[in-house]
Each structure stands twice: as structure tokens, then as C-alpha cells.
Amino acid sequence: MKQITEILGIKYPIFQGAMAQISKHQLAAAVSNAGGLGIIASGGMTEEQLREEVIQCKKLTDKPFAVNIMLMAPNVPDMVKVVVEEGVKIVTTGAGTPKNYMETFKEANIKVIPVVPSAILAKKMEAIGATAVVAEGSEAGGHIGELSTMVLLPQVVAAVKIPVIAAGGIGCGKGMAAAYTLGAQGVQMGTAFMLANECPIPENVKEFIANAKEMDTAVTGRNGGAPVRSLKNKMIEQYIQWEKENMPREQLEELTMGSARKAAAGDIENGSVMAGQVSGLINEVKSAQQIVDDVLAEAKVTIKNVQLNF
């Protein structure tokens, strides 16, 4: 099996998570320049906005980068059109199957890497021609599945022959080393890159994440079948209380309307700061290059020092 770095033409097997309203060209280009795979998140964008993000990213890097397409969005055909026309060669997908667009991607020589929460879905993605899959555990921020990374990852690795990238709860070299032990070819980190200097979110949001402890995230939306992990704040506490009181779904949706956009603009009380449980480990703002370098260095030392005394 070819390594994911060779397949994608990247130096290091580190993907930057696709975070709606956050993962824009500045961050994607910085991660790609650092040797990883930067990813532009198209969620919440119009066709014109995504095109401009791709154009600006090309100005900042000549390295490979990807676009993430949320398949539950109403404008998916427009997003697909943009990546094809702009010559983007790597697409990651979430919230659905890219099956209906695989022929288009294939004709444009675009490599497709779906994010999956189960081994069953990983096998289905392999069957329709996915280049690799990202196995994302429930420790992650944002929309999540039910299985933790340690449980999910080895099952996905066993189920498919294509490369598997680990995601969810990974923000340091020890996490990367653990992912490799479980069979991954690389890792995807979202929360860790939220604290990158190049991440275009206000400083108060970065400070909010940096000060978070391991128990400071909460999952909302389980009752409605769409669980989301965010840092606890005024809005999240209200949502949890209303869920306990079985408030109508419409009222819950009204509370969260535009919450991701609010958080990205700096409202840490009424916005949804979708960060993962790894927030408890992430406490320093660094350049994307430094984040990549530190993770790699710690991973190498960790793997070298592991001794099995049995």
C-alpha cells in the first residue's frame, strides 16, 4: 500500500481539520506550507466565496491543499463545480456519501477522502472509489459519531485496504504515536490548529480554547440524532437544559441558529465553539509550522521510547 504522503504529494501525514467558518485560506495555506495538508471548509459558503478562498490559497502556497464539502449542504453541486474548475486535486467530505459525485471527481483526477464514524461506512467509501478515509472518533469537536477513536480506528483499519487517517482527540505527538500504533497512516487535527497564529478567529476565542480543561466540552443534539461537541458556555448550557425539558426542536434550532458564525466572530457566550476534548491539552498559540514540528518531534520520541516489558 502506498503511503498517504506519497499519494497526496505532501511531506508530513498531518491533515488540518475542516472547521466551518474557521478553516479558510490563511490557515489551509499555512498548514500546507508547513508540510501537512491544509483544508478549506466550504460549509456555510456560497459558490463565489469558495472560489475566492481557493484563489487566495493558491496565492499563498504552491503545495497541495484540499477542500472539504459538507454533503448535507443544499449547494453541493456548486461546491463540486468550483473545485473542478479551480483545479483542486484533493477533496474531503462529511455528512453524507459522495457517491453521486465520484464520477465527476474521477474525471477531474480529484482524490476523495471521506470522513467516517464507522467501519461499515469506511467499507462503503472504499467500494465507491475513495482514495483514503478519515476515521473520526467522538472526542472530536463539531458533528460526531458514537465511537471513540481508540475503538473506531483499529476496526476501520481492519475493514479497508486504503489508507486510514485518525481524527478525534489528537493534538500532540503522543496522540499521533497512538494513532500509528492502531494502524493509521496519518492524523487529522482540528482543535490544535484553532490555536495557530494563522487561524482567522479572534484572540478571545483562542484564549477560550487555551484555557479549557478536559471536562469543558459538552455534546448537544443527541436527542435529535445530530450530536455536536462544543465548549460549554451560556448558549450550550441553555441548550442542555432545554433538551432535558424536552423543548420543541424548533425552539432548539432557533437557539443555535448561526451559532458557528457567532463563535467565529468572537461571541464565546452565544456562539458554538466547536472544539474537541483535546482542548484540555491545547494551551499555547503557535504558528502552524511550529504545531506541525512539535507534533512530529514528540511522536518520533514517543515511538522510539516505547518499551513493552512483557
mmCIF file of C-alpha atoms in Angstrom:
data_model
loop_
_atom_site.group_PDB
_atom_site.id
_atom_site.type_symbol
_atom_site.label_atom_id
_atom_site.label_comp_id
_atom_site.label_asym_id
_atom_site.label_seq_id
_atom_site.Cartn_x
_atom_site.Cartn_y
_atom_site.Cartn_z
ATOM 1 C CA MET A 1 0.000 0.000 0.000
ATOM 2 C CA LYS A 2 1.319 3.443 -0.903
ATOM 3 C CA GLN A 3 1.720 5.868 1.973
ATOM 4 C CA ILE A 4 -0.726 8.762 2.157
ATOM 5 C CA THR A 5 2.126 11.268 1.865
ATOM 6 C CA GLU A 6 3.153 9.788 -1.490
ATOM 7 C CA ILE A 7 -0.428 9.569 -2.721
ATOM 8 C CA LEU A 8 -1.185 13.220 -1.945
ATOM 9 C CA GLY A 9 2.262 14.694 -2.538
ATOM 10 C CA ILE A 10 2.606 16.083 0.981
ATOM 11 C CA LYS A 11 5.667 15.977 3.233
ATOM 12 C CA TYR A 12 4.066 15.002 6.529
ATOM 13 C CA PRO A 13 0.944 12.885 7.271
ATOM 14 C CA ILE A 14 -0.836 15.629 9.187
ATOM 15 C CA PHE A 15 -4.211 16.916 7.998
ATOM 16 C CA GLN A 16 -5.756 20.133 9.277
ATOM 17 C CA GLY A 17 -9.388 19.614 10.232
ATOM 18 C CA ALA A 18 -12.121 21.254 8.173
ATOM 19 C CA MET A 19 -13.917 23.623 10.546
ATOM 20 C CA ALA A 20 -16.806 25.622 9.096
ATOM 21 C CA GLN A 21 -16.371 29.405 9.346
ATOM 22 C CA ILE A 22 -12.787 28.840 10.528
ATOM 23 C CA SER A 23 -10.764 26.748 8.071
ATOM 24 C CA LYS A 24 -10.133 29.377 5.439
ATOM 25 C CA HIS A 25 -7.298 30.039 3.022
ATOM 26 C CA GLN A 26 -4.932 31.628 5.562
ATOM 27 C CA LEU A 27 -4.908 28.550 7.778
ATOM 28 C CA ALA A 28 -5.017 25.997 4.951
ATOM 29 C CA ALA A 29 -2.062 27.595 3.175
ATOM 30 C CA ALA A 30 -0.037 27.807 6.395
ATOM 31 C CA VAL A 31 -0.554 24.108 7.178
ATOM 32 C CA SER A 32 0.298 23.094 3.604
ATOM 33 C CA ASN A 33 3.424 25.244 3.682
ATOM 34 C CA ALA A 34 4.357 23.517 6.942
ATOM 35 C CA GLY A 35 4.311 20.184 5.120
ATOM 36 C CA GLY A 36 0.843 18.961 6.084
ATOM 37 C CA LEU A 37 -2.453 19.054 4.231
ATOM 38 C CA GLY A 38 -4.352 22.300 4.673
ATOM 39 C CA ILE A 39 -8.091 22.083 4.134
ATOM 40 C CA ILE A 40 -10.583 24.827 3.242
ATOM 41 C CA ALA A 41 -14.001 24.155 4.792
ATOM 42 C CA SER A 42 -16.742 25.097 2.324
ATOM 43 C CA GLY A 43 -19.556 24.734 4.883
ATOM 44 C CA GLY A 44 -21.633 27.914 5.019
ATOM 45 C CA MET A 45 -20.003 29.357 1.899
ATOM 46 C CA THR A 46 -21.502 30.363 -1.417
ATOM 47 C CA GLU A 47 -20.002 29.260 -4.706
ATOM 48 C CA GLU A 48 -18.353 32.665 -5.111
ATOM 49 C CA GLN A 49 -16.914 32.634 -1.596
ATOM 50 C CA LEU A 50 -15.384 29.195 -2.031
ATOM 51 C CA ARG A 51 -13.878 30.160 -5.370
ATOM 52 C CA GLU A 52 -12.260 33.208 -3.804
ATOM 53 C CA GLU A 53 -10.905 31.125 -0.914
ATOM 54 C CA VAL A 54 -9.301 28.686 -3.355
ATOM 55 C CA ILE A 55 -7.824 31.508 -5.440
ATOM 56 C CA GLN A 56 -6.358 33.186 -2.352
ATOM 57 C CA CYS A 57 -4.975 29.885 -1.063
ATOM 58 C CA LYS A 58 -3.138 29.338 -4.357
ATOM 59 C CA LYS A 59 -1.500 32.730 -3.934
ATOM 60 C CA LEU A 60 -0.121 31.724 -0.525
ATOM 61 C CA THR A 61 1.066 28.185 -1.275
ATOM 62 C CA ASP A 62 2.207 26.029 -4.159
ATOM 63 C CA LYS A 63 1.758 22.901 -2.042
ATOM 64 C CA PRO A 64 -1.249 20.541 -2.201
ATOM 65 C CA PHE A 65 -4.338 21.579 -0.252
ATOM 66 C CA ALA A 66 -7.877 20.246 -0.063
ATOM 67 C CA VAL A 67 -11.452 21.485 0.038
ATOM 68 C CA ASN A 68 -13.959 19.906 2.398
ATOM 69 C CA ILE A 69 -17.517 19.537 1.107
ATOM 70 C CA MET A 70 -20.381 19.006 3.542
ATOM 71 C CA LEU A 71 -22.713 16.756 1.593
ATOM 72 C CA MET A 72 -25.811 17.787 3.532
ATOM 73 C CA ALA A 73 -25.464 21.360 2.254
ATOM 74 C CA PRO A 74 -28.007 22.497 -0.366
ATOM 75 C CA ASN A 75 -25.343 23.863 -2.719
ATOM 76 C CA VAL A 76 -23.130 20.778 -3.035
ATOM 77 C CA PRO A 77 -23.288 20.775 -6.880
ATOM 78 C CA ASP A 78 -21.977 24.353 -6.833
ATOM 79 C CA MET A 79 -19.119 23.386 -4.493
ATOM 80 C CA VAL A 80 -18.196 20.433 -6.723
ATOM 81 C CA LYS A 81 -18.237 22.721 -9.755
ATOM 82 C CA VAL A 82 -15.814 25.126 -8.082
ATOM 83 C CA VAL A 83 -13.249 22.505 -7.070
ATOM 84 C CA VAL A 84 -13.272 21.043 -10.566
ATOM 85 C CA GLU A 85 -12.982 24.405 -12.319
ATOM 86 C CA GLU A 86 -10.269 25.667 -9.963
ATOM 87 C CA GLY A 87 -8.173 22.550 -10.306
ATOM 88 C CA VAL A 88 -8.330 21.436 -6.659
ATOM 89 C CA LYS A 89 -6.912 17.920 -6.547
ATOM 90 C CA ILE A 90 -7.988 16.724 -3.103
ATOM 91 C CA VAL A 91 -11.479 16.763 -1.580
ATOM 92 C CA THR A 92 -12.559 15.600 1.848
ATOM 93 C CA THR A 93 -16.242 15.015 2.522
ATOM 94 C CA GLY A 94 -18.551 14.757 5.506
ATOM 95 C CA ALA A 95 -22.218 14.417 6.449
ATOM 96 C CA GLY A 96 -23.183 12.010 3.712
ATOM 97 C CA THR A 97 -21.863 9.938 0.838
ATOM 98 C CA PRO A 98 -20.027 11.425 -2.162
ATOM 99 C CA LYS A 99 -21.289 8.560 -4.346
ATOM 100 C CA ASN A 100 -23.260 10.802 -6.720
ATOM 101 C CA TYR A 101 -20.183 12.930 -7.435
ATOM 102 C CA MET A 102 -17.484 10.280 -7.676
ATOM 103 C CA GLU A 103 -17.567 10.076 -11.464
ATOM 104 C CA THR A 104 -17.129 13.829 -11.713
ATOM 105 C CA PHE A 105 -14.237 13.731 -9.247
ATOM 106 C CA LYS A 106 -12.633 10.824 -11.092
ATOM 107 C CA GLU A 107 -12.812 12.585 -14.440
ATOM 108 C CA ALA A 108 -11.117 15.635 -12.875
ATOM 109 C CA ASN A 109 -8.418 13.451 -11.257
ATOM 110 C CA ILE A 110 -9.560 14.554 -7.792
ATOM 111 C CA LYS A 111 -8.692 12.339 -4.839
ATOM 112 C CA VAL A 112 -11.650 11.894 -2.465
ATOM 113 C CA ILE A 113 -11.196 11.296 1.262
ATOM 114 C CA PRO A 114 -14.469 10.912 3.209
ATOM 115 C CA VAL A 115 -14.707 11.353 6.979
ATOM 116 C CA VAL A 116 -16.396 8.303 8.519
ATOM 117 C CA PRO A 117 -17.643 7.373 12.011
ATOM 118 C CA SER A 118 -17.788 3.597 11.480
ATOM 119 C CA ALA A 119 -16.067 0.671 9.771
ATOM 120 C CA ILE A 120 -19.226 -0.118 7.819
ATOM 121 C CA LEU A 121 -19.223 3.303 6.201
ATOM 122 C CA ALA A 122 -15.476 3.087 5.589
ATOM 123 C CA LYS A 123 -16.019 -0.088 3.540
ATOM 124 C CA LYS A 124 -18.749 1.617 1.537
ATOM 125 C CA MET A 125 -16.464 4.557 0.790
ATOM 126 C CA GLU A 126 -13.704 2.196 -0.335
ATOM 127 C CA ALA A 127 -16.187 0.422 -2.607
ATOM 128 C CA ILE A 128 -17.129 3.631 -4.434
ATOM 129 C CA GLY A 129 -13.504 4.562 -5.044
ATOM 130 C CA ALA A 130 -12.352 6.703 -2.111
ATOM 131 C CA THR A 131 -8.602 7.308 -2.013
ATOM 132 C CA ALA A 132 -8.492 7.092 1.790
ATOM 133 C CA VAL A 133 -10.777 7.669 4.759
ATOM 134 C CA VAL A 134 -10.576 9.774 7.898
ATOM 135 C CA ALA A 135 -11.814 7.745 10.871
ATOM 136 C CA GLU A 136 -13.090 10.345 13.317
ATOM 137 C CA GLY A 137 -13.860 9.411 16.901
ATOM 138 C CA SER A 138 -16.393 11.036 19.194
ATOM 139 C CA GLU A 139 -13.701 13.023 21.043
ATOM 140 C CA ALA A 140 -13.657 15.447 18.115
ATOM 141 C CA GLY A 141 -15.247 18.874 18.058
ATOM 142 C CA GLY A 142 -18.263 19.554 15.851
ATOM 143 C CA HIS A 143 -20.540 16.832 14.478
ATOM 144 C CA ILE A 144 -19.557 13.457 15.897
ATOM 145 C CA GLY A 145 -20.379 9.754 15.820
ATOM 146 C CA GLU A 146 -20.727 7.370 18.735
ATOM 147 C CA LEU A 147 -17.406 5.501 18.826
ATOM 148 C CA SER A 148 -14.235 6.789 20.442
ATOM 149 C CA THR A 149 -11.088 6.969 18.323
ATOM 150 C CA MET A 150 -9.369 4.071 20.119
ATOM 151 C CA VAL A 151 -12.348 1.807 19.435
ATOM 152 C CA LEU A 152 -13.115 3.072 15.936
ATOM 153 C CA LEU A 153 -9.658 3.295 14.391
ATOM 154 C CA PRO A 154 -8.453 -0.337 14.556
ATOM 155 C CA GLN A 155 -11.821 -1.551 13.261
ATOM 156 C CA VAL A 156 -11.659 0.780 10.260
ATOM 157 C CA VAL A 157 -8.039 -0.204 9.573
ATOM 158 C CA ALA A 158 -9.062 -3.871 9.626
ATOM 159 C CA ALA A 159 -12.040 -3.256 7.357
ATOM 160 C CA VAL A 160 -10.372 -1.492 4.405
ATOM 161 C CA LYS A 161 -7.233 -1.695 2.276
ATOM 162 C CA ILE A 162 -6.979 2.040 1.596
ATOM 163 C CA PRO A 163 -5.056 4.389 3.934
ATOM 164 C CA VAL A 164 -6.795 5.435 7.143
ATOM 165 C CA ILE A 165 -6.266 8.819 8.796
ATOM 166 C CA ALA A 166 -7.063 9.078 12.515
ATOM 167 C CA ALA A 167 -9.061 12.000 13.907
ATOM 168 C CA GLY A 168 -10.710 12.893 17.188
ATOM 169 C CA GLY A 169 -8.777 13.593 20.374
ATOM 170 C CA ILE A 170 -5.428 14.065 18.645
ATOM 171 C CA GLY A 171 -3.498 17.249 19.325
ATOM 172 C CA CYS A 172 0.029 16.198 20.262
ATOM 173 C CA GLY A 173 2.764 13.797 19.298
ATOM 174 C CA LYS A 174 1.700 11.164 21.797
ATOM 175 C CA GLY A 175 -1.704 11.093 20.142
ATOM 176 C CA MET A 176 -0.084 10.705 16.745
ATOM 177 C CA ALA A 177 2.078 7.859 18.031
ATOM 178 C CA ALA A 178 -1.005 6.127 19.425
ATOM 179 C CA ALA A 179 -2.788 6.502 16.079
ATOM 180 C CA TYR A 180 0.109 4.851 14.279
ATOM 181 C CA THR A 181 0.121 2.023 16.787
ATOM 182 C CA LEU A 182 -3.530 1.422 15.934
ATOM 183 C CA GLY A 183 -2.783 1.257 12.207
ATOM 184 C CA ALA A 184 -3.303 4.806 10.949
ATOM 185 C CA GLN A 185 -1.158 6.303 8.197
ATOM 186 C CA GLY A 186 -1.647 9.831 9.467
ATOM 187 C CA VAL A 187 -3.667 12.101 11.706
ATOM 188 C CA GLN A 188 -6.144 14.933 11.333
ATOM 189 C CA MET A 189 -6.199 17.707 13.924
ATOM 190 C CA GLY A 190 -8.808 20.437 14.180
ATOM 191 C CA THR A 191 -8.761 21.929 17.665
ATOM 192 C CA ALA A 192 -4.951 22.095 17.726
ATOM 193 C CA PHE A 193 -4.922 24.259 14.599
ATOM 194 C CA MET A 194 -7.552 26.604 16.013
ATOM 195 C CA LEU A 195 -4.710 27.969 18.129
ATOM 196 C CA ALA A 196 -2.451 28.540 15.126
ATOM 197 C CA ASN A 197 -1.337 32.134 14.602
ATOM 198 C CA GLU A 198 -2.720 31.882 11.082
ATOM 199 C CA CYS A 199 -6.166 30.721 12.173
ATOM 200 C CA PRO A 200 -8.553 33.599 11.371
ATOM 201 C CA ILE A 201 -10.563 33.613 14.597
ATOM 202 C CA PRO A 202 -10.463 36.368 17.243
ATOM 203 C CA GLU A 203 -7.924 36.160 20.042
ATOM 204 C CA ASN A 204 -10.634 35.818 22.685
ATOM 205 C CA VAL A 205 -11.804 32.580 21.040
ATOM 206 C CA LYS A 206 -8.255 31.230 21.031
ATOM 207 C CA GLU A 207 -7.929 32.200 24.686
ATOM 208 C CA PHE A 208 -11.226 30.457 25.477
ATOM 209 C CA ILE A 209 -9.898 27.227 23.946
ATOM 210 C CA ALA A 210 -6.450 27.578 25.534
ATOM 211 C CA ASN A 211 -7.994 27.936 28.998
ATOM 212 C CA ALA A 212 -10.351 24.964 28.605
ATOM 213 C CA LYS A 213 -9.937 21.861 30.746
ATOM 214 C CA GLU A 214 -10.606 18.237 29.853
ATOM 215 C CA MET A 215 -14.211 18.346 31.130
ATOM 216 C CA ASP A 216 -15.160 21.647 29.498
ATOM 217 C CA THR A 217 -16.829 20.265 26.369
ATOM 218 C CA ALA A 218 -20.394 19.033 26.056
ATOM 219 C CA VAL A 219 -22.375 17.169 23.410
ATOM 220 C CA THR A 220 -25.728 18.599 22.354
ATOM 221 C CA GLY A 221 -28.269 17.334 19.845
ATOM 222 C CA ARG A 222 -28.201 13.652 20.729
ATOM 223 C CA ASN A 223 -31.988 13.642 21.136
ATOM 224 C CA GLY A 224 -32.386 14.889 17.592
ATOM 225 C CA GLY A 225 -29.889 12.451 16.135
ATOM 226 C CA ALA A 226 -27.265 15.090 15.288
ATOM 227 C CA PRO A 227 -24.762 15.223 18.171
ATOM 228 C CA VAL A 228 -22.320 18.137 18.212
ATOM 229 C CA ARG A 229 -19.404 18.682 20.604
ATOM 230 C CA SER A 230 -18.649 22.252 21.701
ATOM 231 C CA LEU A 231 -17.064 24.061 24.607
ATOM 232 C CA LYS A 232 -19.544 24.800 27.385
ATOM 233 C CA ASN A 233 -20.845 28.367 27.510
ATOM 234 C CA LYS A 234 -24.095 30.241 28.157
ATOM 235 C CA MET A 235 -25.764 29.031 24.956
ATOM 236 C CA ILE A 236 -24.666 25.398 25.357
ATOM 237 C CA GLU A 237 -25.864 25.292 28.972
ATOM 238 C CA GLN A 238 -29.242 26.661 27.867
ATOM 239 C CA TYR A 239 -29.475 24.075 25.093
ATOM 240 C CA ILE A 240 -28.705 21.237 27.515
ATOM 241 C CA GLN A 241 -31.356 22.486 29.939
ATOM 242 C CA TRP A 242 -33.952 22.754 27.196
ATOM 243 C CA GLU A 243 -33.120 19.257 25.955
ATOM 244 C CA LYS A 244 -33.777 17.924 29.462
ATOM 245 C CA GLU A 245 -37.112 19.759 29.432
ATOM 246 C CA ASN A 246 -37.985 18.246 26.015
ATOM 247 C CA MET A 247 -38.409 21.636 24.397
ATOM 248 C CA PRO A 248 -39.649 21.552 20.769
ATOM 249 C CA ARG A 249 -36.957 21.000 18.161
ATOM 250 C CA GLU A 250 -37.851 24.288 16.516
ATOM 251 C CA GLN A 251 -37.004 26.177 19.710
ATOM 252 C CA LEU A 252 -33.666 24.389 19.995
ATOM 253 C CA GLU A 253 -32.841 25.185 16.378
ATOM 254 C CA GLU A 254 -33.709 28.832 16.940
ATOM 255 C CA LEU A 255 -31.283 28.941 19.857
ATOM 256 C CA THR A 256 -28.421 27.579 17.750
ATOM 257 C CA MET A 257 -29.210 29.478 14.556
ATOM 258 C CA GLY A 258 -25.969 30.988 13.243
ATOM 259 C CA SER A 259 -24.082 29.847 16.344
ATOM 260 C CA ALA A 260 -20.957 28.713 14.451
ATOM 261 C CA ARG A 261 -20.745 32.070 12.703
ATOM 262 C CA LYS A 262 -21.167 33.879 16.026
ATOM 263 C CA ALA A 263 -18.332 31.885 17.582
ATOM 264 C CA ALA A 264 -16.038 32.551 14.615
ATOM 265 C CA ALA A 265 -16.753 36.252 15.055
ATOM 266 C CA GLY A 266 -15.769 36.193 18.736
ATOM 267 C CA ASP A 267 -19.021 35.582 20.631
ATOM 268 C CA ILE A 268 -17.892 32.907 23.079
ATOM 269 C CA GLU A 269 -21.090 33.043 25.143
ATOM 270 C CA ASN A 270 -23.786 32.755 22.474
ATOM 271 C CA GLY A 271 -21.784 31.053 19.732
ATOM 272 C CA SER A 272 -20.959 27.380 19.330
ATOM 273 C CA VAL A 273 -17.196 26.972 19.802
ATOM 274 C CA MET A 274 -16.874 23.513 18.255
ATOM 275 C CA ALA A 275 -13.713 22.243 19.896
ATOM 276 C CA GLY A 276 -12.813 18.709 20.910
ATOM 277 C CA GLN A 277 -11.939 17.075 24.202
ATOM 278 C CA VAL A 278 -8.290 17.605 23.349
ATOM 279 C CA SER A 279 -8.859 21.249 24.318
ATOM 280 C CA GLY A 280 -7.518 20.271 27.731
ATOM 281 C CA LEU A 281 -4.123 19.605 26.111
ATOM 282 C CA ILE A 282 -4.008 22.648 23.827
ATOM 283 C CA ASN A 283 -2.965 25.775 25.708
ATOM 284 C CA GLU A 284 -0.489 27.715 23.586
ATOM 285 C CA VAL A 285 -0.853 29.802 20.431
ATOM 286 C CA LYS A 286 1.848 28.893 17.898
ATOM 287 C CA SER A 287 2.497 29.116 14.183
ATOM 288 C CA ALA A 288 1.136 26.281 12.053
ATOM 289 C CA GLN A 289 4.732 25.324 11.294
ATOM 290 C CA GLN A 290 5.560 25.070 14.994
ATOM 291 C CA ILE A 291 2.467 22.974 15.667
ATOM 292 C CA VAL A 292 3.452 20.517 12.935
ATOM 293 C CA ASP A 293 7.092 20.419 14.029
ATOM 294 C CA ASP A 294 6.219 19.879 17.703
ATOM 295 C CA VAL A 295 3.748 17.081 16.979
ATOM 296 C CA LEU A 296 6.202 15.262 14.721
ATOM 297 C CA ALA A 297 9.082 15.618 17.162
ATOM 298 C CA GLU A 298 7.056 14.307 20.092
ATOM 299 C CA ALA A 299 5.641 11.445 18.026
ATOM 300 C CA LYS A 300 9.110 10.289 16.998
ATOM 301 C CA VAL A 301 10.422 10.399 20.574
ATOM 302 C CA THR A 302 7.327 8.624 21.899
ATOM 303 C CA ILE A 303 7.538 5.784 19.395
ATOM 304 C CA LYS A 304 11.283 5.412 19.981
ATOM 305 C CA ASN A 305 10.867 5.250 23.743
ATOM 306 C CA VAL A 306 8.028 2.746 23.860
ATOM 307 C CA GLN A 307 9.135 -0.466 25.538
ATOM 308 C CA LEU A 308 6.880 -3.454 26.028
ATOM 309 C CA ASN A 309 8.041 -5.220 29.172
ATOM 310 C CA PHE A 310 6.174 -8.465 28.796
#
